[in-house]
Amino acid sequence: MVVLDEQKVDLLRRVDLFSGLPRESLEMLAAAAVEIDFPEGRYIVQQGMVGSGLLVIVSGSVRVVRGDDVLATLGPGDFFGELSVLDQSPRSASVIAQQPTTCLGIASWDLLRVLDEQPSLGLALLRALATRLRAADEHVRH
C-alpha cells in the first residue's frame, strides 16, 4: 500500500491526537512520516527496547501485550509509541501485528519539532496518556 503525502495529511487529521493541529503542522508530519508494512505475527515494538518514534495504524490491527497480558487491541486511526517519544525510555509493552498491518512512523525528533510549535499537540498527548493510564489502572483492578 503506497500512501501519498496528501493521503497522509488526511489520515493524520482523523487521528484524535492530531485532529486539532493546523494544516501546516499536519503537512510537516505527513512529509516526515514513513509508511511501514508489517506481516501478521510480526513484533512491531518490543517491550524493553528504546523507541525512536510514534506509529499510527493505517490498516490492519495490533495487540498490545505485556508478558502474557493483552492490554489493548488497536486498529486504523490508533497510535502507539508516544511514551518513548516523550521520555526516551524503553518501551513499556510489546506490539504485535494481528494481521497484515500498515503504519505511518513518525520519528521522535519530527514529532518533538511539531510539539514545540504547536502546544495543542502537547495537551492532546497528555489527554491520550491520561486515558491510557486510566485504562491500565482499570485493567489491573480487574
GROMACS .gro file of C-alpha atoms in nm:
model
  142
    1MET     CA    1   0.000   0.000   0.000
    2VAL     CA    2   0.152   0.332  -0.106
    3VAL     CA    3   0.027   0.633   0.088
    4LEU     CA    4   0.081   0.974  -0.075
    5ASP     CA    5   0.159   1.284   0.134
    6GLU     CA    6  -0.191   1.426   0.080
    7GLN     CA    7  -0.340   1.096   0.197
    8LYS     CA    8  -0.110   1.105   0.499
    9VAL     CA    9  -0.242   1.452   0.590
   10ASP     CA   10  -0.599   1.320   0.573
   11LEU     CA   11  -0.510   1.011   0.777
   12LEU     CA   12  -0.332   1.214   1.044
   13ARG     CA   13  -0.619   1.465   1.065
   14ARG     CA   14  -0.853   1.176   1.157
   15VAL     CA   15  -0.631   1.065   1.447
   16ASP     CA   16  -0.758   1.219   1.772
   17LEU     CA   17  -0.404   1.312   1.872
   18PHE     CA   18  -0.354   1.530   1.564
   19SER     CA   19  -0.709   1.644   1.486
   20GLY     CA   20  -0.663   1.992   1.636
   21LEU     CA   21  -0.342   2.073   1.451
   22PRO     CA   22  -0.336   2.330   1.170
   23ARG     CA   23  -0.284   2.203   0.816
   24GLU     CA   24   0.075   2.331   0.807
   25SER     CA   25   0.170   2.111   1.105
   26LEU     CA   26  -0.013   1.812   0.957
   27GLU     CA   27   0.177   1.862   0.631
   28MET     CA   28   0.506   1.875   0.822
   29LEU     CA   29   0.424   1.548   1.000
   30ALA     CA   30   0.298   1.386   0.678
   31ALA     CA   31   0.618   1.476   0.493
   32ALA     CA   32   0.822   1.319   0.775
   33ALA     CA   33   0.601   1.010   0.813
   34VAL     CA   34   0.731   0.686   0.668
   35GLU     CA   35   0.500   0.408   0.560
   36ILE     CA   36   0.589   0.071   0.717
   37ASP     CA   37   0.424  -0.265   0.642
   38PHE     CA   38   0.422  -0.547   0.897
   39PRO     CA   39   0.317  -0.907   0.826
   40GLU     CA   40   0.083  -1.090   1.062
   41GLY     CA   41   0.260  -1.206   1.378
   42ARG     CA   42   0.549  -0.958   1.348
   43TYR     CA   43   0.663  -0.774   1.658
   44ILE     CA   44   0.639  -0.404   1.571
   45VAL     CA   45   0.761  -0.288   1.911
   46GLN     CA   46   0.930  -0.499   2.177
   47GLN     CA   47   0.895  -0.431   2.546
   48GLY     CA   48   1.222  -0.307   2.694
   49MET     CA   49   1.365  -0.172   2.368
   50VAL     CA   50   1.422   0.201   2.332
   51GLY     CA   51   1.180   0.354   2.085
   52SER     CA   52   1.254   0.616   1.824
   53GLY     CA   53   0.909   0.731   1.725
   54LEU     CA   54   0.534   0.710   1.723
   55LEU     CA   55   0.333   0.484   1.493
   56VAL     CA   56  -0.016   0.546   1.355
   57ILE     CA   57  -0.211   0.246   1.224
   58VAL     CA   58  -0.333   0.299   0.868
   59SER     CA   59  -0.475  -0.050   0.811
   60GLY     CA   60  -0.480  -0.380   0.997
   61SER     CA   61  -0.475  -0.433   1.372
   62VAL     CA   62  -0.228  -0.493   1.653
   63ARG     CA   63  -0.225  -0.639   2.004
   64VAL     CA   64  -0.051  -0.451   2.283
   65VAL     CA   65   0.090  -0.704   2.530
   66ARG     CA   66   0.294  -0.706   2.849
   67GLY     CA   67   0.406  -1.056   2.935
   68ASP     CA   68   0.100  -1.279   2.888
   69ASP     CA   69  -0.150  -0.994   2.936
   70VAL     CA   70  -0.320  -0.838   2.635
   71LEU     CA   71  -0.354  -0.471   2.729
   72ALA     CA   72  -0.533  -0.350   2.417
   73THR     CA   73  -0.623  -0.417   2.058
   74LEU     CA   74  -0.568  -0.121   1.825
   75GLY     CA   75  -0.680  -0.056   1.468
   76PRO     CA   76  -0.685   0.212   1.199
   77GLY     CA   77  -0.653   0.562   1.342
   78ASP     CA   78  -0.500   0.441   1.669
   79PHE     CA   79  -0.141   0.518   1.763
   80PHE     CA   80   0.129   0.383   1.992
   81GLY     CA   81   0.484   0.468   2.095
   82GLU     CA   82   0.409   0.810   2.242
   83LEU     CA   83   0.569   0.733   2.580
   84SER     CA   84   0.910   0.663   2.429
   85VAL     CA   85   0.888   0.982   2.225
   86LEU     CA   86   0.833   1.185   2.540
   87ASP     CA   87   1.079   1.024   2.781
   88GLN     CA   88   1.326   0.835   2.556
   89SER     CA   89   1.288   0.532   2.786
   90PRO     CA   90   1.242   0.168   2.688
   91ARG     CA   91   0.904   0.056   2.557
   92SER     CA   92   0.659  -0.041   2.832
   93ALA     CA   93   0.485  -0.312   2.624
   94SER     CA   94   0.519  -0.510   2.304
   95VAL     CA   95   0.301  -0.451   1.999
   96ILE     CA   96   0.232  -0.740   1.760
   97ALA     CA   97   0.056  -0.729   1.422
   98GLN     CA   98  -0.262  -0.940   1.437
   99GLN     CA   99  -0.294  -0.929   1.059
  100PRO     CA  100  -0.101  -0.756   0.782
  101THR     CA  101  -0.073  -0.401   0.915
  102THR     CA  102   0.042  -0.073   0.763
  103CYS     CA  103   0.159   0.210   0.989
  104LEU     CA  104   0.290   0.560   0.946
  105GLY     CA  105   0.606   0.603   1.150
  106ILE     CA  106   0.693   0.950   1.278
  107ALA     CA  107   1.041   0.990   1.424
  108SER     CA  108   1.071   1.137   1.773
  109TRP     CA  109   1.263   1.443   1.653
  110ASP     CA  110   0.996   1.526   1.394
  111LEU     CA  111   0.714   1.490   1.644
  112LEU     CA  112   0.901   1.695   1.905
  113ARG     CA  113   0.961   1.971   1.649
  114VAL     CA  114   0.586   2.000   1.586
  115LEU     CA  115   0.522   1.977   1.960
  116ASP     CA  116   0.747   2.280   2.012
  117GLU     CA  117   0.549   2.477   1.753
  118GLN     CA  118   0.201   2.353   1.846
  119PRO     CA  119   0.131   2.340   2.222
  120SER     CA  120  -0.212   2.194   2.144
  121LEU     CA  121  -0.034   1.871   2.046
  122GLY     CA  122   0.116   1.855   2.396
  123LEU     CA  123  -0.228   1.884   2.551
  124ALA     CA  124  -0.359   1.613   2.317
  125LEU     CA  125  -0.068   1.387   2.416
  126LEU     CA  126  -0.140   1.445   2.785
  127ARG     CA  127  -0.507   1.357   2.734
  128ALA     CA  128  -0.416   1.040   2.544
  129LEU     CA  129  -0.171   0.937   2.815
  130ALA     CA  130  -0.428   1.002   3.088
  131THR     CA  131  -0.683   0.788   2.904
  132ARG     CA  132  -0.437   0.504   2.865
  133LEU     CA  133  -0.324   0.531   3.227
  134ARG     CA  134  -0.684   0.509   3.347
  135ALA     CA  135  -0.748   0.208   3.122
  136ALA     CA  136  -0.434   0.035   3.253
  137ASP     CA  137  -0.541   0.108   3.610
  138GLU     CA  138  -0.883  -0.049   3.542
  139HIS     CA  139  -0.715  -0.349   3.383
  140VAL     CA  140  -0.501  -0.404   3.695
  141ARG     CA  141  -0.803  -0.373   3.926
  142HIS     CA  142  -0.992  -0.645   3.740
   0.00000   0.00000   0.00000
